[in-house]
mmCIF file of N, CA and C in Angstrom:
data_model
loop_
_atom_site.group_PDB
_atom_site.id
_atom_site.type_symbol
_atom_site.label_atom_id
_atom_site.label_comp_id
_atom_site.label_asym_id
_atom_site.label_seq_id
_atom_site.Cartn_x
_atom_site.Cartn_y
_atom_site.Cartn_z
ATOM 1 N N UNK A 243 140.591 93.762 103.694
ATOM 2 C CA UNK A 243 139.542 93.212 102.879
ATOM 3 C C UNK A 243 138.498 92.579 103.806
ATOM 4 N N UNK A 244 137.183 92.540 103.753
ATOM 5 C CA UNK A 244 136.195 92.180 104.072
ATOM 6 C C UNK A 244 135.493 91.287 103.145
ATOM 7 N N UNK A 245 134.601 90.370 104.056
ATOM 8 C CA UNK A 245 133.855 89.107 103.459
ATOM 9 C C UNK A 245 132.625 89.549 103.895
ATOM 10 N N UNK A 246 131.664 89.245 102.716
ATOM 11 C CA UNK A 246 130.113 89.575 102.810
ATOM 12 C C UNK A 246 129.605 88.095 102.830
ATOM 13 N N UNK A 247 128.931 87.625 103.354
ATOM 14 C CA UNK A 247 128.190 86.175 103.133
ATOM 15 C C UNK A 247 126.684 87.100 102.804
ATOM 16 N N UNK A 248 126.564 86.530 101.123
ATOM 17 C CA UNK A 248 125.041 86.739 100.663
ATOM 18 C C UNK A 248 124.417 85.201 100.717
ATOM 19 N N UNK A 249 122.607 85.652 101.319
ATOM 20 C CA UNK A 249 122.126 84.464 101.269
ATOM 21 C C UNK A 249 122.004 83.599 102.738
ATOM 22 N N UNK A 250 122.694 84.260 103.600
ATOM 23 C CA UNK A 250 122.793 83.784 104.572
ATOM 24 C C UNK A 250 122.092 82.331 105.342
ATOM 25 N N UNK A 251 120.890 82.734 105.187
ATOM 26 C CA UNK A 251 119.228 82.226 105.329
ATOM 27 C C UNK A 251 118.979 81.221 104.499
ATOM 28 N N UNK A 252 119.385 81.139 103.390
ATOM 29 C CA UNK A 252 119.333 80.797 101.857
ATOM 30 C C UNK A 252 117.559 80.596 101.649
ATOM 31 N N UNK A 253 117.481 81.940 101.834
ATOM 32 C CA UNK A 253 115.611 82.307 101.622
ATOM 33 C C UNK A 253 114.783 81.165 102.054
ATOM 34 N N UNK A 254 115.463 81.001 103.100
ATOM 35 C CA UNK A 254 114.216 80.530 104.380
ATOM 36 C C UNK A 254 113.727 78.930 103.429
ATOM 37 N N UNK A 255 114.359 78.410 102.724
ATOM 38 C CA UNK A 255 113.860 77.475 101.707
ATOM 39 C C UNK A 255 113.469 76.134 102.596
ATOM 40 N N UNK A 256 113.743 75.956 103.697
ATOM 41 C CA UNK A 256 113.586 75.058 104.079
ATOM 42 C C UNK A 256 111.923 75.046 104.701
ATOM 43 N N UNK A 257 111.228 76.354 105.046
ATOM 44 C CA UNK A 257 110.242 76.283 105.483
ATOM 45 C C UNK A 257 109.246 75.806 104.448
ATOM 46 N N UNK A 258 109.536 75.933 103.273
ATOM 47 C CA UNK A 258 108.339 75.038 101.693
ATOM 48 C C UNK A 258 108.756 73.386 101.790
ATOM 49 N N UNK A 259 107.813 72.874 101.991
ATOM 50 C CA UNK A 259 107.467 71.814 101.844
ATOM 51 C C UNK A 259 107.976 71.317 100.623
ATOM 52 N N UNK A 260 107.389 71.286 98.756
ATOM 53 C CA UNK A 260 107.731 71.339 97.902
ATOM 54 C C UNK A 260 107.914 72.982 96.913
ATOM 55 N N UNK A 261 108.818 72.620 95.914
ATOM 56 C CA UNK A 261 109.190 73.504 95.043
ATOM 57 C C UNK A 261 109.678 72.792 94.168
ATOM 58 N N UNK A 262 109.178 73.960 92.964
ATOM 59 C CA UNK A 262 109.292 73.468 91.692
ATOM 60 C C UNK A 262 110.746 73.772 91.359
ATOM 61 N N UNK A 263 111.180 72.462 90.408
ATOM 62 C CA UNK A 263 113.041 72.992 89.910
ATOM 63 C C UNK A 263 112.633 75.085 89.183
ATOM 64 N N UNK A 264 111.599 75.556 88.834
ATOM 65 C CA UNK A 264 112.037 76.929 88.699
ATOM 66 C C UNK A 264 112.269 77.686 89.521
ATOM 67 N N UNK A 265 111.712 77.669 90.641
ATOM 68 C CA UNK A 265 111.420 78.126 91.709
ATOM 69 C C UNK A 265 112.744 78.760 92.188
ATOM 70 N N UNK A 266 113.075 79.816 92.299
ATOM 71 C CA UNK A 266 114.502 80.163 92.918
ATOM 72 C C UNK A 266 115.285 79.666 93.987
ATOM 73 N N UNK A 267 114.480 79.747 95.070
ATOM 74 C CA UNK A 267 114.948 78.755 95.937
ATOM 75 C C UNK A 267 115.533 77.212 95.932
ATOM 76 N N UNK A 268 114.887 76.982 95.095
ATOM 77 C CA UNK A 268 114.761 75.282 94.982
ATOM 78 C C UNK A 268 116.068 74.524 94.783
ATOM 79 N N UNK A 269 117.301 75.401 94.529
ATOM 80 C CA UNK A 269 118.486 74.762 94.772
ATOM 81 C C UNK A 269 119.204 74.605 96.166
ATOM 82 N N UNK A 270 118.157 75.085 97.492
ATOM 83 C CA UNK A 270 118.858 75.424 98.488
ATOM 84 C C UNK A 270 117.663 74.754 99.139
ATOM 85 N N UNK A 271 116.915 74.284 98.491
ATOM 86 C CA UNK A 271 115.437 73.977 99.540
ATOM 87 C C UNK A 271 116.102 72.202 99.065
ATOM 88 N N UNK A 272 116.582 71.834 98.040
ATOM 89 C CA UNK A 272 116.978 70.641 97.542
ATOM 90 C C UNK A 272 118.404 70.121 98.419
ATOM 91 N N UNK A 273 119.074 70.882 98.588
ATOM 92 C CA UNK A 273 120.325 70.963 99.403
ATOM 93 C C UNK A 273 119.869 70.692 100.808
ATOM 94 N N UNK A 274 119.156 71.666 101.211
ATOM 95 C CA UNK A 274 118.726 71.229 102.476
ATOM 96 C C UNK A 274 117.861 70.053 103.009
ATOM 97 N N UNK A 275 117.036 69.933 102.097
ATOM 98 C CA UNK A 275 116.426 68.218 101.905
ATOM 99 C C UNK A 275 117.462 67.134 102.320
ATOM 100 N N UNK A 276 118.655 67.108 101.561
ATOM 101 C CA UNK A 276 119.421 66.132 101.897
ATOM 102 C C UNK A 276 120.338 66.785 102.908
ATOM 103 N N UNK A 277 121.023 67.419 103.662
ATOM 104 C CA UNK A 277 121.308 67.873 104.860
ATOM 105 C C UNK A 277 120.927 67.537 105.518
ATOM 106 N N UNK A 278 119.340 67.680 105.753
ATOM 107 C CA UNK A 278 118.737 67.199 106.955
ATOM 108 C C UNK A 278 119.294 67.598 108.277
ATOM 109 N N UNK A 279 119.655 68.451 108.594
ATOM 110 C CA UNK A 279 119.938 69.214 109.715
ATOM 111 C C UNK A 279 118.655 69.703 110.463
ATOM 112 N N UNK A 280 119.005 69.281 111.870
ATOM 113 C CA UNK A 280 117.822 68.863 112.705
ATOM 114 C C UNK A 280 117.610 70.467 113.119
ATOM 115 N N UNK A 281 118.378 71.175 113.276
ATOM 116 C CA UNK A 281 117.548 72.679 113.730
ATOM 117 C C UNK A 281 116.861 73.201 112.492
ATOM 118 N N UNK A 282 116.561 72.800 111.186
ATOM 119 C CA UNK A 282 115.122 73.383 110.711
ATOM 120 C C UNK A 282 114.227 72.441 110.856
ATOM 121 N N UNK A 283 114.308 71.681 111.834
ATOM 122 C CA UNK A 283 112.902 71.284 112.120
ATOM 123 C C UNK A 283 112.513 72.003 113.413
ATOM 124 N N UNK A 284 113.141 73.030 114.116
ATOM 125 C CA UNK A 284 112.459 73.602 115.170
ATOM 126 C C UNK A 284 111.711 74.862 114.391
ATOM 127 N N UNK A 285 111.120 75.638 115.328
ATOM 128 C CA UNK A 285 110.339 76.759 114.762
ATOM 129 C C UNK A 285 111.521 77.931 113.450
ATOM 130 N N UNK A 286 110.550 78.185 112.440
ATOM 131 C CA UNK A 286 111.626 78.960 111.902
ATOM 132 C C UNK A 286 112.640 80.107 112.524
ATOM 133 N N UNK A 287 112.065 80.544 113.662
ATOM 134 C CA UNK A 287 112.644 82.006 113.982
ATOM 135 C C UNK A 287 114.151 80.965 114.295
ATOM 136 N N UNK A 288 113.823 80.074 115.664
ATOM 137 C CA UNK A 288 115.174 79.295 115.418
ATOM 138 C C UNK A 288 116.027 79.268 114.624
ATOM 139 N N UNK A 289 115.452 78.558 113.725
ATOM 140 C CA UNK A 289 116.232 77.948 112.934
ATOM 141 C C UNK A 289 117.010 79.907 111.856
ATOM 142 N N UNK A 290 116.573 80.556 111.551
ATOM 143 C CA UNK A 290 117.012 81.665 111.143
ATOM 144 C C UNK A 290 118.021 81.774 112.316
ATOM 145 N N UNK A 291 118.173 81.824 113.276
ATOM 146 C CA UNK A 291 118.535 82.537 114.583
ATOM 147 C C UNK A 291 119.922 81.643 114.198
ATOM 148 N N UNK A 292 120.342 80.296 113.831
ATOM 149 C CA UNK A 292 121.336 79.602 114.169
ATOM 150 C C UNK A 292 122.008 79.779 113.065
ATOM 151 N N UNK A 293 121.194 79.555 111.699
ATOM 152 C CA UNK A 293 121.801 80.354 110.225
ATOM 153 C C UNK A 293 122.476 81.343 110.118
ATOM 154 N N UNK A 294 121.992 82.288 111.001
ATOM 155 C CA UNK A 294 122.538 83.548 111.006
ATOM 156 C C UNK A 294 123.791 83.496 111.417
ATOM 157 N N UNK A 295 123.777 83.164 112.943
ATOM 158 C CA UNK A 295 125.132 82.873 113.956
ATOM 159 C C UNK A 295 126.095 82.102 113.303
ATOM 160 N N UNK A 296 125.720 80.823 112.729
ATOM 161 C CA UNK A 296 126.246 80.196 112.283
ATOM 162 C C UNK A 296 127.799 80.891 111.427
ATOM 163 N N UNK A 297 126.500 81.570 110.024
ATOM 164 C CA UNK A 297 127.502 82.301 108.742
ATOM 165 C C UNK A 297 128.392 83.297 109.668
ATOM 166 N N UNK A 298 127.908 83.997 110.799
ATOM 167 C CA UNK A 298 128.399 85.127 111.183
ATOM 168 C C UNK A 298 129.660 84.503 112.059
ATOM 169 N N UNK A 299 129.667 82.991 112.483
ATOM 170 C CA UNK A 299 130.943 82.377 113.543
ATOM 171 C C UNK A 299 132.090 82.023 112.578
ATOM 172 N N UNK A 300 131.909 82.010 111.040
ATOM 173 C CA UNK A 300 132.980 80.943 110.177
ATOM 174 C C UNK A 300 133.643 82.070 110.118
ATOM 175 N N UNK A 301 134.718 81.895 110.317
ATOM 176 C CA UNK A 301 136.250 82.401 109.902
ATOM 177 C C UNK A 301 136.100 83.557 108.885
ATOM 178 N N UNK A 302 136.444 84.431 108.903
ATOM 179 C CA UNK A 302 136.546 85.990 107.937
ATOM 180 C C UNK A 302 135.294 86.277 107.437
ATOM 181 N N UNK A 303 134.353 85.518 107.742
ATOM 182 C CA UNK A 303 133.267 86.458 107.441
ATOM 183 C C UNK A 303 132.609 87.598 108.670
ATOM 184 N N UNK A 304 132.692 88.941 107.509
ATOM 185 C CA UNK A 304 132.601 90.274 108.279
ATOM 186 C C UNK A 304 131.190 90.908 108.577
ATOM 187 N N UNK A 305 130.204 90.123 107.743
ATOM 188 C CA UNK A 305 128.626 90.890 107.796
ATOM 189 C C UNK A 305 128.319 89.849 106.584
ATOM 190 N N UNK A 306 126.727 90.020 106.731
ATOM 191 C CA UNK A 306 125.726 88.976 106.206
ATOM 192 C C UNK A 306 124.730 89.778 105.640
ATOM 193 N N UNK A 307 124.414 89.648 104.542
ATOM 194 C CA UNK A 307 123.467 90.121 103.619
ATOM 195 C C UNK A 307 122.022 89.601 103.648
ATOM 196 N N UNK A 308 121.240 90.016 104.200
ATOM 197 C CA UNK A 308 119.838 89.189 104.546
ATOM 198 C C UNK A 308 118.401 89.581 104.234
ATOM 199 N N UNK A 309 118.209 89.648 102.583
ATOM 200 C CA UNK A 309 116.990 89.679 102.042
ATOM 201 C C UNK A 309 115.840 89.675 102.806
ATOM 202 N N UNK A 310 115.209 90.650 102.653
ATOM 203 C CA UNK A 310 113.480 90.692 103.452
ATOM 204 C C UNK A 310 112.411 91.571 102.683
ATOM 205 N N UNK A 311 111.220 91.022 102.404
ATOM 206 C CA UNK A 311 110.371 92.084 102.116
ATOM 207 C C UNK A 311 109.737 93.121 103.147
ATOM 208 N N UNK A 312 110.232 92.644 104.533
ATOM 209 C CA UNK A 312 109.536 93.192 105.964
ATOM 210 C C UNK A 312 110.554 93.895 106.649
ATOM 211 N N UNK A 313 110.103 95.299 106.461
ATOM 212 C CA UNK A 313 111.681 96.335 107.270
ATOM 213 C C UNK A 313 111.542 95.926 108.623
ATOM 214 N N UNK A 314 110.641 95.431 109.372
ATOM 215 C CA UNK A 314 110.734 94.814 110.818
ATOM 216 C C UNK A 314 111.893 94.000 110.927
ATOM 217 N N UNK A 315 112.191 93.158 110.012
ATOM 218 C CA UNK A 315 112.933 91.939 109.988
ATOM 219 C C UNK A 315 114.415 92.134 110.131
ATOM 220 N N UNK A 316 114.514 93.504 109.523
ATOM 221 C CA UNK A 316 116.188 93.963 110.237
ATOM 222 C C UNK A 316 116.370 94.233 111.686
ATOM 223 N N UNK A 317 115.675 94.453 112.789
ATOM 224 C CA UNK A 317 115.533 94.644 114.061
ATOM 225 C C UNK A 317 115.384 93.249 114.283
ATOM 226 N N UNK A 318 114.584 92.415 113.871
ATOM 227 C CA UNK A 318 114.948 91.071 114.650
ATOM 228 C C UNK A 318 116.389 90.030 114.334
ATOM 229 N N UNK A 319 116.736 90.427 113.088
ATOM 230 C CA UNK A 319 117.907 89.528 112.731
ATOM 231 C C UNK A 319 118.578 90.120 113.585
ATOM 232 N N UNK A 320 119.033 91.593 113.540
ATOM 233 C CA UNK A 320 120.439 92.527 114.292
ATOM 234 C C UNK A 320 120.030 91.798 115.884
ATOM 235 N N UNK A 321 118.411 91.441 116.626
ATOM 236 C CA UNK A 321 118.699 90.948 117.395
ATOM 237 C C UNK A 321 118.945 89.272 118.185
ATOM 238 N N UNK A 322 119.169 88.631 117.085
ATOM 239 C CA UNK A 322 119.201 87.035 116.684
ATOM 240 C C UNK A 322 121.036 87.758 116.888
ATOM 241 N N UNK A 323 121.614 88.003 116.297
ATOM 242 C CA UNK A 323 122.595 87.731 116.162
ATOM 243 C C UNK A 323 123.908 88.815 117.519
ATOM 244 N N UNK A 324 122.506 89.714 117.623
ATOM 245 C CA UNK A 324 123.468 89.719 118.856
ATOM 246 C C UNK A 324 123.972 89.138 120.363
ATOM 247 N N UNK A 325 123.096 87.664 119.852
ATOM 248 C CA UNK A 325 123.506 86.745 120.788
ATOM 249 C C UNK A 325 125.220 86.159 120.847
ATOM 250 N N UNK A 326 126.026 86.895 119.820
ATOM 251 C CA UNK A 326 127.293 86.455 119.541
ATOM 252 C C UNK A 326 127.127 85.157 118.309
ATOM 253 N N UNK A 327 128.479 84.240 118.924
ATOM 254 C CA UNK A 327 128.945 83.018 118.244
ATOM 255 C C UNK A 327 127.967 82.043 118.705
ATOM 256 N N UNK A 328 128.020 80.947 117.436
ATOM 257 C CA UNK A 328 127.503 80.037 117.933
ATOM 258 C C UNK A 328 127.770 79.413 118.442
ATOM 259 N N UNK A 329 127.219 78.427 119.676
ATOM 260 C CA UNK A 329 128.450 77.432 120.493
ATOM 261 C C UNK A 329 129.399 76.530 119.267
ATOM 262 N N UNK A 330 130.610 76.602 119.892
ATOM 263 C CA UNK A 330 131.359 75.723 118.741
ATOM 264 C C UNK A 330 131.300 74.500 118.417
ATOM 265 N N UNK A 331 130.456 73.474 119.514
ATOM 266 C CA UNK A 331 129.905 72.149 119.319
ATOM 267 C C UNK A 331 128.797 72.059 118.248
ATOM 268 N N UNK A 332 128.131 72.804 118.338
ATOM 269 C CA UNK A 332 126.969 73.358 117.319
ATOM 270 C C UNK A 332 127.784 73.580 115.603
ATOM 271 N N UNK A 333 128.361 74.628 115.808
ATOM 272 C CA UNK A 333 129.098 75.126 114.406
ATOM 273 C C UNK A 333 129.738 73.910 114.094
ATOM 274 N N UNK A 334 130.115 72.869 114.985
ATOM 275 C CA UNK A 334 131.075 71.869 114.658
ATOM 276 C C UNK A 334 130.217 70.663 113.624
ATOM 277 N N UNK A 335 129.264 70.185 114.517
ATOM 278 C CA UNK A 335 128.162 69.922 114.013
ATOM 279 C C UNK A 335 127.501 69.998 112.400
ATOM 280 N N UNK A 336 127.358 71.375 112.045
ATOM 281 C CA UNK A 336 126.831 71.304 110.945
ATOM 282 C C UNK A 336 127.990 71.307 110.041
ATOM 283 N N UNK A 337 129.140 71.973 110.422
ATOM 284 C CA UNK A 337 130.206 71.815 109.782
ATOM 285 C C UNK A 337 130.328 69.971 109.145
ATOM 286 N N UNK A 338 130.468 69.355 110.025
ATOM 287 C CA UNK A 338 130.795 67.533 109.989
ATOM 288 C C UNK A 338 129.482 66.844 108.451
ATOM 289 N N UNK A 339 128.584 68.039 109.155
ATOM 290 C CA UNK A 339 126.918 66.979 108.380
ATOM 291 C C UNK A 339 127.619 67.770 106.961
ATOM 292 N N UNK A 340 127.631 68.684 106.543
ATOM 293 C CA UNK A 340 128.074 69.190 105.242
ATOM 294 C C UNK A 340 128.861 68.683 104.283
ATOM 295 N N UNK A 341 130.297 68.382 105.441
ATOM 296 C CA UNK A 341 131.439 67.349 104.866
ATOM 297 C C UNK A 341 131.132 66.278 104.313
ATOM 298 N N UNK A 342 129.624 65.206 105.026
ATOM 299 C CA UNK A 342 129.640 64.159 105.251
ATOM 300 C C UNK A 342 128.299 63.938 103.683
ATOM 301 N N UNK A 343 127.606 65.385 103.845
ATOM 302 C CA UNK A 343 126.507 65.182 102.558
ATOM 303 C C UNK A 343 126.704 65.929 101.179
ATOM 304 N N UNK A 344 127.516 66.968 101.061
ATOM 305 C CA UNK A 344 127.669 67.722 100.436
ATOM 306 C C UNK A 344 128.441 67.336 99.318
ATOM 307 N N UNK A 345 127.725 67.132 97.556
ATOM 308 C CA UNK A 345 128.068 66.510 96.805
ATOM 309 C C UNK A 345 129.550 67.788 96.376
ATOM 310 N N UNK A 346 130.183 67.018 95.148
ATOM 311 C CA UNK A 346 131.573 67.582 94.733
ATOM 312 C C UNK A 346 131.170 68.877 93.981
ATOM 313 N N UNK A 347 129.903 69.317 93.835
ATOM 314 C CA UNK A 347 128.999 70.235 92.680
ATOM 315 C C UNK A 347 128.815 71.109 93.559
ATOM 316 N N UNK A 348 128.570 70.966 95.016
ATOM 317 C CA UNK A 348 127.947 72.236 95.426
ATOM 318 C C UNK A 348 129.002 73.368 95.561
ATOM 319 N N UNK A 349 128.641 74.512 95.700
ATOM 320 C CA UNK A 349 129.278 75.170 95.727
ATOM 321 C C UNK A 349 129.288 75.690 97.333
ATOM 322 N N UNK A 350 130.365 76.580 97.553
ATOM 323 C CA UNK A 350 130.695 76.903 99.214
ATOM 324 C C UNK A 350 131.410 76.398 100.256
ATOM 325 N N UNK A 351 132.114 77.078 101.482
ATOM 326 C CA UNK A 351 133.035 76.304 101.983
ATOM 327 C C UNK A 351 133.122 75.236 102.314
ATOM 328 N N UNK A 352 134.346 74.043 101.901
ATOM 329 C CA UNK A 352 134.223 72.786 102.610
ATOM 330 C C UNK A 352 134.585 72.969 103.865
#
């Protein structure tokens, strides 16, 4: 059996400033608000680059599903991520901030 992580990115939500509660994103742009995880404040490609690695370092997940309107954008993710794992101090990291913000509602791994 294989694990797909959809969403990976969770549509780049962190790069909007505001969004409206319809707004699709806006449950992941709201999430990330309170996260506050300091690599989306570097440039987005970054911050995609560590998202990616990130979903792709956790335990049984086999491939990542990664929405784009830009067929370019599959050549740069495939090459974001063929940087491997993420360092594990890093993965450790956001792992801890999640534990530490992440209400009993959200959904996804503790």
């Amino acid at each position: 059996m294989g694990v797909i992580a959809k969403r990976p990115i969770a549509n780049a939500a962190w790069t909007y400033d505001t969004l409206s509660e319809e707004a699709y994103p806006f449950i992941y742009w709201k999430r990330l608000s309170e996260l506050n995880y300091g690599f989306l404040g570097e440039d987005a490609q970054a911050a995609v680059e560590i998202a990616l690695r990130f979903t792709l370092s956790s335990d049984g997940v086999d491939t990542a599903i990664v929405g784009t309107a830009k067929p370019n954008r599959w050549q740069q993710n495939a090459d974001l991520v063929a940087k491997g794992l993420l360092p594990q101090e890093l993965y450790d990291e956001i792992r801890a901030r999640w534990k530490e913000i992440a209400g009993a509602d959200w959904t996804g791994r503790t």
